[in-house]
Structures are given as C-alpha cells and as structure tokens.
Tab-separated table of C-alpha atoms and ligand atoms in Angstrom:
chain	number	residue	atom	x	y	z
A	1	MET	CA	-5.098	1.227	-22.313
A	2	HIS	CA	-7.063	-1.868	-21.314
A	3	SER	CA	-10.769	-1.288	-20.739
A	4	THR	CA	-11.261	-4.331	-18.507
A	5	ILE	CA	-9.810	-5.379	-15.176
A	6	THR	CA	-8.634	-8.983	-14.971
A	7	LYS	CA	-7.736	-11.216	-12.072
A	8	SER	CA	-4.073	-10.443	-12.557
A	9	HIS	CA	-4.721	-6.669	-12.309
A	10	TRP	CA	-6.851	-7.199	-9.218
A	11	LEU	CA	-4.349	-9.415	-7.428
A	12	HIS	CA	-1.436	-7.115	-8.260
A	13	ALA	CA	-3.450	-4.197	-6.920
A	14	GLN	CA	-3.579	-6.032	-3.588
A	15	ASP	CA	0.236	-5.711	-3.492
A	16	CYS	CA	0.494	-2.276	-5.049
A	17	GLN	CA	-2.260	-0.243	-6.682
A	18	ALA	CA	0.281	1.733	-8.706
A	19	MET	CA	1.554	-1.508	-10.250
A	20	ALA	CA	-1.950	-2.474	-11.409
A	21	TRP	CA	-2.496	1.095	-12.678
A	22	TYR	CA	0.628	0.871	-14.862
A	23	GLU	CA	-0.273	-2.629	-16.050
A	24	LEU	CA	-3.646	-1.418	-17.285
A	25	ARG	CA	-1.755	1.007	-19.499
A	26	THR	CA	0.888	-1.423	-20.764
A	27	ALA	CA	0.630	-3.878	-23.648
A	28	PRO	CA	1.274	-7.419	-22.383
A	29	SER	CA	4.685	-8.781	-23.312
A	30	SER	CA	5.067	-12.306	-24.639
A	31	PRO	CA	5.874	-14.731	-21.808
A	32	ALA	CA	9.419	-15.957	-21.265
A	33	GLU	CA	10.337	-19.590	-21.932
A	34	PRO	CA	9.916	-20.813	-18.304
A	35	ASP	CA	6.545	-19.065	-18.068
A	36	ARG	CA	5.435	-20.621	-21.350
A	37	PHE	CA	6.434	-24.034	-20.029
A	38	ARG	CA	4.474	-23.486	-16.813
A	39	MET	CA	1.452	-22.291	-18.778
A	40	GLN	CA	1.588	-25.342	-21.007
A	41	GLN	CA	1.781	-27.609	-17.967
A	42	GLY	CA	-1.188	-25.797	-16.440
A	43	GLN	CA	-3.205	-26.291	-19.614
A	44	GLU	CA	-2.425	-30.009	-19.682
A	45	VAL	CA	-3.442	-30.405	-16.043
A	46	GLY	CA	-6.607	-28.396	-16.740
A	47	LEU	CA	-7.552	-30.712	-19.604
A	48	LEU	CA	-6.987	-33.775	-17.434
A	49	ALA	CA	-9.147	-32.293	-14.679
A	50	ARG	CA	-12.035	-32.049	-17.138
A	51	THR	CA	-12.140	-35.837	-17.320
A	52	LEU	CA	-13.484	-35.732	-13.734
A	53	PHE	CA	-16.666	-34.229	-15.185
A	54	PRO	CA	-17.502	-36.231	-18.325
A	55	GLU	CA	-20.815	-34.404	-18.764
A	56	GLY	CA	-19.086	-30.991	-18.891
A	57	VAL	CA	-19.470	-28.548	-21.780
A	58	VAL	CA	-16.663	-26.231	-22.900
A	59	VAL	CA	-17.733	-22.623	-23.336
A	60	SER	CA	-15.909	-21.389	-26.450
A	61	PRO	CA	-16.520	-17.951	-27.895
A	62	THR	CA	-17.944	-17.910	-31.394
A	63	GLU	CA	-17.984	-15.171	-33.993
A	64	GLY	CA	-19.978	-12.310	-32.585
A	65	ARG	CA	-20.649	-14.011	-29.228
A	66	THR	CA	-18.396	-13.721	-26.212
A	67	SER	CA	-17.760	-16.459	-23.660
A	68	ALA	CA	-19.662	-14.406	-21.081
A	69	GLU	CA	-22.762	-14.211	-23.330
A	70	LEU	CA	-22.656	-17.928	-24.055
A	71	THR	CA	-22.197	-18.709	-20.361
A	72	ARG	CA	-25.239	-16.607	-19.471
A	73	GLU	CA	-27.317	-18.414	-22.096
A	74	LEU	CA	-26.197	-21.876	-20.937
A	75	VAL	CA	-26.929	-20.954	-17.323
A	76	GLN	CA	-30.393	-19.572	-18.120
A	77	THR	CA	-31.498	-22.386	-20.411
A	78	GLY	CA	-30.161	-25.040	-18.049
A	79	ARG	CA	-28.695	-26.920	-21.012
A	80	ALA	CA	-25.558	-27.944	-19.119
A	81	ALA	CA	-24.906	-28.993	-15.544
A	82	THR	CA	-21.158	-28.456	-15.752
A	83	LEU	CA	-19.339	-25.761	-17.692
A	84	PHE	CA	-15.627	-25.488	-18.462
A	85	GLU	CA	-14.109	-22.037	-19.028
A	86	ALA	CA	-17.350	-20.275	-18.146
A	87	ALA	CA	-16.876	-16.503	-18.197
A	88	ALA	CA	-18.469	-13.563	-16.448
A	89	THR	CA	-18.236	-9.809	-16.740
A	90	ALA	CA	-19.451	-7.276	-14.219
A	91	GLY	CA	-18.778	-3.641	-15.064
A	92	PRO	CA	-15.068	-3.502	-15.954
A	93	TYR	CA	-14.306	-6.838	-14.241
A	94	THR	CA	-13.864	-10.091	-16.156
A	95	ALA	CA	-13.208	-13.619	-14.898
A	96	LYS	CA	-13.175	-17.206	-16.069
A	97	ALA	CA	-13.998	-20.287	-14.034
A	98	ASP	CA	-12.132	-23.492	-14.809
A	99	ILE	CA	-15.131	-25.584	-13.783
A	100	LEU	CA	-18.637	-24.474	-12.820
A	101	CYS	CA	-21.060	-27.125	-11.527
A	102	ARG	CA	-24.780	-26.609	-11.036
A	103	GLU	CA	-26.092	-27.393	-7.555
A	104	ILE	CA	-29.473	-26.986	-5.939
A	105	GLY	CA	-30.032	-23.231	-5.648
A	106	GLY	CA	-26.720	-22.149	-7.141
A	107	TRP	CA	-23.295	-23.110	-8.438
A	108	HIS	CA	-20.065	-24.688	-7.274
A	109	LEU	CA	-16.959	-22.991	-8.696
A	110	LEU	CA	-13.743	-25.020	-8.960
A	111	GLU	CA	-10.271	-23.789	-9.858
A	112	VAL	CA	-7.652	-26.238	-11.130
A	113	LYS	CA	-4.015	-25.698	-10.145
A	114	SER	CA	-0.970	-27.654	-11.209
A	115	SER	CA	0.354	-27.692	-7.622
A	116	PHE	CA	0.233	-30.401	-5.003
A	117	SER	CA	-2.503	-30.338	-2.400
A	118	ASP	CA	0.030	-29.552	0.359
A	119	SER	CA	1.285	-26.492	-1.540
A	120	ASP	CA	2.284	-23.492	0.544
A	121	LYS	CA	0.463	-21.289	-1.956
A	122	LEU	CA	-3.021	-22.190	-0.741
A	123	SER	CA	-3.695	-18.688	0.587
A	124	ASP	CA	-2.760	-17.217	-2.823
A	125	TYR	CA	-5.139	-19.663	-4.471
A	126	VAL	CA	-7.893	-18.630	-2.089
A	127	SER	CA	-7.410	-15.004	-3.206
A	128	ASP	CA	-7.505	-16.153	-6.862
A	129	LEU	CA	-10.758	-17.945	-6.272
A	130	ALA	CA	-12.225	-15.090	-4.256
A	131	TYR	CA	-11.716	-12.741	-7.197
A	132	THR	CA	-13.436	-15.145	-9.608
A	133	VAL	CA	-16.303	-15.733	-7.189
A	134	MET	CA	-16.661	-11.961	-6.723
A	135	VAL	CA	-17.053	-11.367	-10.476
A	136	PHE	CA	-19.513	-14.248	-10.998
A	137	ARG	CA	-21.584	-13.043	-8.053
A	138	LEU	CA	-21.551	-9.429	-9.281
A	139	ALA	CA	-22.701	-10.819	-12.646
A	140	GLY	CA	-25.709	-12.344	-10.888
A	141	LEU	CA	-24.655	-15.990	-10.534
A	142	PRO	CA	-25.230	-17.419	-7.060
A	143	ILE	CA	-21.968	-19.148	-6.146
A	144	LEU	CA	-22.590	-21.367	-3.125
A	145	ARG	CA	-19.339	-23.289	-2.919
A	146	ALA	CA	-15.719	-22.881	-3.992
A	147	SER	CA	-13.066	-25.577	-4.273
A	148	LEU	CA	-9.519	-26.081	-5.429
A	149	VAL	CA	-8.603	-29.049	-7.603
A	150	LEU	CA	-4.963	-29.861	-6.859
A	151	LEU	CA	-2.541	-32.655	-7.668
A	152	SER	CA	-2.418	-35.608	-5.314
A	153	ARG	CA	0.854	-36.914	-3.910
A	154	HIS	CA	-0.729	-40.369	-3.747
A	155	PHE	CA	-0.954	-40.677	-7.513
A	156	ARG	CA	1.218	-43.391	-9.015
A	157	HIS	CA	1.927	-44.277	-12.620
A	158	GLY	CA	-0.892	-46.395	-14.043
A	159	MET	CA	-3.636	-44.965	-11.842
A	160	GLY	CA	-6.553	-43.253	-13.561
A	161	ALA	CA	-6.914	-39.488	-13.955
A	162	ALA	CA	-9.380	-39.444	-11.054
A	163	SER	CA	-6.551	-40.412	-8.691
A	164	LEU	CA	-4.390	-37.557	-9.965
A	165	PHE	CA	-6.481	-34.913	-8.234
A	166	GLU	CA	-7.647	-33.934	-4.767
A	167	ARG	CA	-10.478	-31.514	-4.226
A	168	ILE	CA	-10.209	-29.110	-1.310
A	169	ASP	CA	-13.342	-27.271	-0.290
A	170	VAL	CA	-12.287	-23.704	0.552
A	171	THR	CA	-15.778	-22.196	0.662
A	172	ALA	CA	-15.355	-20.996	4.249
A	173	ASN	CA	-12.279	-18.940	3.275
A	174	VAL	CA	-13.319	-17.844	-0.173
A	175	LEU	CA	-16.857	-16.536	0.317
A	176	PRO	CA	-16.043	-13.955	3.045
A	177	LEU	CA	-13.020	-12.760	1.050
A	178	ALA	CA	-15.112	-12.520	-2.121
A	179	ALA	CA	-17.639	-10.394	-0.203
A	180	GLU	CA	-14.811	-8.155	1.027
A	181	PHE	CA	-13.469	-7.820	-2.530
A	182	GLY	CA	-16.981	-7.080	-3.783
A	183	SER	CA	-17.448	-4.177	-1.394
A	184	ALA	CA	-14.135	-2.657	-2.575
A	185	ALA	CA	-14.723	-3.287	-6.292
A	186	ASP	CA	-16.224	0.105	-7.262
A	187	ALA	CA	-13.570	2.130	-5.450
A	188	GLN	CA	-10.804	-0.038	-6.909
A	189	ALA	CA	-12.106	0.418	-10.461
A	190	ARG	CA	-12.341	4.198	-10.006
A	191	LEU	CA	-8.768	4.299	-8.752
A	192	LEU	CA	-7.401	2.106	-11.545
A	193	PHE	CA	-9.142	4.111	-14.286
A	194	ASN	CA	-8.180	7.460	-12.782
A	195	SER	CA	-5.974	9.538	-15.081
A	196	ALA	CA	-3.288	9.959	-12.404
A	197	PRO	CA	-1.438	6.967	-10.912
A	198	PRO	CA	-1.961	6.090	-7.237
A	199	LYS	CA	0.815	7.186	-4.881
A	200	ALA	CA	3.808	4.890	-5.205
A	201	GLU	CA	5.528	3.810	-2.024
A	202	LEU	CA	8.555	1.587	-1.535
A	203	ARG	CA	7.556	-1.991	-0.641
A	204	GLN	CA	8.700	-5.572	-1.129
A	205	ALA	CA	6.771	-5.824	-4.404
A	206	CYS	CA	9.091	-3.159	-5.893
A	207	ARG	CA	11.871	-5.751	-6.028
A	208	ASP	CA	10.132	-7.688	-8.813
A	209	CYS	CA	8.234	-4.830	-10.347
A	210	SER	CA	9.076	-4.159	-13.980
A	211	PHE	CA	7.985	-0.536	-13.604
A	212	PHE	CA	10.453	0.287	-10.838
A	213	GLU	CA	13.275	1.589	-13.022
A	214	GLU	CA	11.270	2.537	-16.075
A	215	ARG	CA	8.301	4.457	-14.741
A	216	CYS	CA	8.161	4.485	-10.985
A	217	LEU	CA	10.324	5.089	-7.935
A	218	GLY	CA	13.639	4.072	-9.437
A	219	VAL	CA	13.513	6.308	-12.526
A	220	GLY	CA	16.860	8.028	-13.068
A	221	ILE	CA	18.429	6.641	-9.875
A	222	GLU	CA	21.695	4.796	-10.369
A	223	HIS	CA	21.752	2.961	-7.042
A	224	THR	CA	18.625	2.366	-5.000
A	225	VAL	CA	18.033	0.884	-1.565
A	226	LEU	CA	16.716	-2.268	-3.255
A	227	GLU	CA	20.331	-3.230	-3.911
A	228	LEU	CA	20.729	-3.906	-0.205
A	229	PRO	CA	20.453	-7.671	0.252
A	230	ASN	CA	18.031	-9.146	2.775
A	231	LEU	CA	16.712	-5.791	3.880
A	232	HIS	CA	14.259	-6.451	6.705
A	233	GLN	CA	10.631	-5.512	6.156
A	234	LYS	CA	10.771	-3.089	9.116
A	235	ARG	CA	13.752	-1.240	7.670
A	236	LEU	CA	12.152	-1.077	4.236
A	237	LYS	CA	9.036	0.396	5.846
A	238	ARG	CA	11.101	3.022	7.600
A	239	LEU	CA	12.828	3.991	4.351
A	240	ALA	CA	9.405	4.165	2.653
A	241	ALA	CA	8.046	6.390	5.421
A	242	GLU	CA	11.062	8.703	5.078
A	243	GLY	CA	10.819	8.686	1.281
A	244	VAL	CA	14.346	7.297	0.848
A	245	VAL	CA	14.896	5.473	-2.450
A	246	GLN	CA	18.468	6.477	-3.259
A	247	LEU	CA	21.067	4.204	-1.737
A	248	ARG	CA	23.179	7.189	-0.712
A	249	GLY	CA	20.212	8.502	1.294
A	250	VAL	CA	20.126	5.518	3.698
A	251	PRO	CA	20.359	6.985	7.211
A	252	ASP	CA	23.361	5.992	9.302
A	253	ASP	CA	21.196	4.703	12.150
A	254	LEU	CA	19.400	2.098	10.012
A	255	ASN	CA	21.643	-0.571	11.509
A	256	LEU	CA	22.680	-2.250	8.290
A	257	THR	CA	24.389	-5.617	8.505
A	258	GLU	CA	28.055	-5.987	7.627
A	259	CYS	CA	27.149	-7.396	4.234
A	260	GLN	CA	24.692	-4.572	3.535
A	261	ILE	CA	27.281	-1.935	4.484
A	262	ARG	CA	29.778	-3.634	2.197
A	263	VAL	CA	27.276	-3.575	-0.664
A	264	LYS	CA	26.388	0.057	-0.044
A	265	ASN	CA	30.015	1.188	0.069
A	266	SER	CA	30.937	-0.892	-2.920
A	267	ALA	CA	28.006	0.358	-5.037
A	268	LEU	CA	28.481	4.020	-4.144
A	269	SER	CA	32.244	3.980	-4.622
A	270	GLY	CA	32.058	1.901	-7.810
A	271	THR	CA	34.699	-0.425	-6.364
A	272	PRO	CA	34.017	-4.135	-6.640
A	273	PHE	CA	34.549	-6.054	-3.434
A	274	ILE	CA	36.313	-9.389	-3.396
A	275	GLY	CA	36.156	-11.248	-0.108
A	276	ARG	CA	39.078	-12.708	1.774
A	277	ILE	CA	38.085	-16.306	1.039
A	278	LEU	CA	37.726	-15.633	-2.634
A	279	ARG	CA	41.150	-14.027	-2.742
A	280	ARG	CA	42.596	-17.102	-1.051
A	281	ARG	CA	40.899	-19.454	-3.493
A	282	TRP	CA	42.135	-17.576	-6.490
A	283	THR	CA	45.638	-18.148	-7.729
A	284	PRO	CA	47.261	-16.988	-10.937
A	285	SER	CA	47.006	-20.558	-12.213
A	286	HIS	CA	43.272	-19.999	-12.500
A	287	GLY	CA	44.140	-17.605	-15.272
A	288	HIS	CA	41.243	-15.666	-16.570
A	289	ALA	CA	38.516	-16.939	-14.260
A	290	THR	CA	34.949	-16.148	-15.149
A	291	THR	CA	32.959	-14.600	-12.400
A	292	LEU	CA	29.402	-13.457	-12.136
A	293	THR	CA	27.198	-11.605	-9.753
A	294	SER	CA	24.939	-13.533	-7.487
A	295	ARG	CA	22.169	-11.094	-8.341
A	296	PRO	CA	20.648	-11.242	-11.806
A	297	TRP	CA	21.807	-8.287	-13.821
A	298	ARG	CA	18.507	-7.741	-15.515
A	299	ARG	CA	15.303	-7.236	-13.616
A	300	ARG	CA	13.191	-10.367	-13.995
A	301	CYS	CA	16.182	-12.380	-15.153
A	302	ARG	CA	15.280	-15.796	-13.816
A	303	CYS	CA	18.602	-17.561	-13.932
A	304	THR	CA	19.615	-19.133	-10.684
A	305	LEU	CA	23.285	-19.135	-10.078
A	306	ASP	CA	25.249	-21.911	-8.519
A	307	THR	CA	28.505	-20.169	-7.966
A	308	GLY	CA	29.964	-21.692	-4.862
A	309	ALA	CA	29.620	-18.190	-3.549
A	310	THR	CA	31.444	-17.040	-0.481
A	311	SER	CA	29.064	-14.194	0.150
A	312	ARG	CA	25.811	-12.955	-1.292
A	313	CYS	CA	24.090	-10.483	-3.425
A	314	SER	CA	25.309	-7.392	-5.078
A	315	PRO	CA	26.269	-6.471	-8.603
A	316	ASN	CA	29.609	-5.551	-7.095
A	317	LEU	CA	30.339	-8.817	-5.336
A	318	VAL	CA	31.938	-11.281	-7.673
A	319	PHE	CA	32.378	-14.998	-7.378
A	320	ILE	CA	34.470	-17.606	-9.071
A	321	THR	CA	32.485	-20.090	-11.023
A	322	GLY	CA	33.478	-22.753	-13.448
A	323	THR	CA	30.358	-22.365	-15.531
A	324	ARG	CA	29.547	-19.989	-18.294
A	325	PRO	CA	27.074	-17.370	-17.073
A	326	PRO	CA	23.650	-17.449	-18.677
A	327	PRO	CA	22.877	-14.620	-21.108
A	328	GLY	CA	21.810	-11.481	-19.345
A	329	CYS	CA	24.006	-12.008	-16.300
A	330	ALA	CA	26.803	-9.678	-15.526
A	331	THR	CA	30.263	-11.048	-15.952
A	332	ALA	CA	33.668	-9.839	-14.970
A	333	SER	CA	37.084	-11.337	-14.991
A	334	ILE	CA	39.786	-11.422	-12.386
A	335	SER	CA	43.080	-9.979	-13.427
A	336	PRO	CA	45.695	-12.745	-13.675
A	337	THR	CA	48.389	-10.330	-12.630
A	338	ARG	CA	46.692	-8.644	-9.710
A	339	PRO	CA	44.765	-11.192	-7.618
A	340	GLY	CA	41.711	-9.752	-5.990
A	341	ILE	CA	41.256	-6.974	-8.502
A	342	VAL	CA	38.477	-7.215	-10.992
A	343	ASN	CA	39.748	-6.524	-14.445
A	344	GLY	CA	37.408	-3.984	-15.984
A	345	ASN	CA	33.840	-3.176	-15.159
A	346	LEU	CA	31.046	-5.653	-14.907
A	347	ARG	CA	29.574	-5.973	-18.321
A	348	LYS	CA	26.386	-7.421	-19.658
A	349	ARG	CA	26.626	-10.453	-21.890
B	401	SF4	S1	7.888	0.154	-8.296
B	401	SF4	FE1	6.924	-0.330	-6.331
B	401	SF4	S2	5.531	1.350	-5.924
B	401	SF4	FE2	6.075	1.464	-8.100
B	401	SF4	S3	4.473	0.326	-9.136
B	401	SF4	FE3	6.101	-1.109	-8.742
B	401	SF4	S4	5.581	-2.086	-6.773
B	401	SF4	FE4	4.349	-0.217	-6.956
C-alpha cells in the first residue's frame, strides 16, 4: 500500500473516494502507448517552458536527499529565485510544482500544460493547481499567486519559445479552492487510510473505473446497467439510490430509450441484434464480413472505431466495417448463408 497521497489520488477522490482508496492499495501499471506519448509530449513542453525563466534551478533529488528537502533548503537560503520541479510534503500529501517563482512576501506557483489556452479543461487545471497550492501551503510556503502556462494559438513556426506560451493568472479561482481542499485534507487522509473502503455508489466515474469489475460494484455481475448507452445522469442517480447494478434489475418505469431497451433485451437474452439497415446493406456477396462492436470490448481499451455504424453502443450490436478491428476489440462474423444472423458468439481477438 502507498504511504503517500498524490495529486492523482486526491483528484480521483473528488470523483469517487472508493476509487482513490483502491488506488492507494494498487501497484501502478505501466502506461499504455498513447499515455506514454502524451507524457513525452508533456515533458517536452515542460522543458520548453523552462526557457521562459533562464535563471531557474532544477530541483533534482540526490542520494539521501529528497526533492522536498532540497526545495526547503533552497527556499530558506534564498539561493534561487525560480525553482523547477520544486517538491513539498505535508503529512501524507506530496506535490510538485512545475515552476515556483519568488515574489515579495511569498511565491508564485505556475503549472505547465500541453493544451491550448482556450482549452475546455481549464476548470480541471484549476483543481490540479489548487491541490499543489494546498500542499505547498500546508508545508509552510506562502503561495500568493497561481498561474497556468498554456500553449498559444498565435505561435507560428520560426517564432521563439516565448511566443509558444500564454500565461493565465488563475489566482482568484485557485486560492479559495486550495483553502477548501486544505480544510478537508485531514478527513480525506483518514478516510483513504482507513482499513475499510468508503461506500461505493454507482456514478459516471464507474464507466472508466478499472476497479468496477475486479473489486467494486460490478464483481461477479455478467451484465450491468453501465451497458446501457447514453444513460442520463438522472436515471443513473435513481439506479444508484435504489442500489440497482444488475441490468436485469432495471425498473420498468425508468423510461429507457428504444436503443437502450434493445441493448437490454439483447444482452439479457444473449441474442445479437442486427438492425434493419444493416441487414439491407449486407448481401451474400459480402461473404464473410468482419464486424465489431462499437463499444470497446476491454475496459480502458482506447481504440476508436469508425464503422459506418447504423446504431450505437452495445457488445451485442454489430456493424459492418471494412477494416480489421484493433486487438482487444470484439469481433464477430455474419453468416454468408443466413443474412442478419451473427455466426457464432462475439469473441475477443
Ligand atoms: S466502480 Fe464506481 S464506485 Fe467503485 S471505485 Fe470505481 S468509480 Fe468508485
């Protein structure tokens, strides 16, 4: 079990405390290829952002000395006005600041993101920053300002690195949120280090949660309500309040859409559904057409499918596609002799 709480644990706990509880007790898995690519891009952007502060000093841990200890020493001795990768620990909480600049009476904390300045993720970034500010403040560092360093859409090839970035001062949003986080920090740590997990309740975050089937609400359930496509937040809340996770337990008066009813019936009966349009498009001359589900077969499978789909979303809805499905997707084939009937069960490649 991890002994420290990181930003990722904290932010996931905002969505679901049970998720953060499980993460604290799970060894991190190596990132998938797309994640590695994004991380590499982020690192490159971070390095470029450092050129905006030529006087900056990188805080690198040495043998026997942590980044947090070195940061404290550099702050106290005043040897550097700008620090990169400064670290702080406060109780179980740890955080790193991309850039920390000394100002009169305190510090300015900047977070570099490889997104454009008009990104729709600004509120997520504010929460990111608020966590980091909370930890640095709990560690005794007066943070006076907080800013995001984002990519500029005005940058053109040949311009200098300074033109690549825009700084957005988000102090007014970050400081109150950091104070709110700070007042909840002790209770959150107690809950996350408790021997029993917090109560799990169905929510949107369950859809992408790797613990759903393995350790949490979906354990041992063949078909869950999360298979229903586009389930409205209100309906999900009602199912959560009634403790319904099994698909067969969905109450009749939930007012499912036609597509959702089709998915439910198809999943519970084990009978794949092939729509009218798909039947029309298929002819025996297509032979053994490859089909695939519009929903990734594996949780966290990131492939996006361009299937020319006639309908959406269920392991039991199949679509004709001319392309070979990516590994991990479910495939099925249409019987050349009986149009509209899927030949065999969906199987994992
Ligand atoms: S499956 Fe849902 S309730 Fe359980 S940990 Fe994941 S997000 Fe939380």
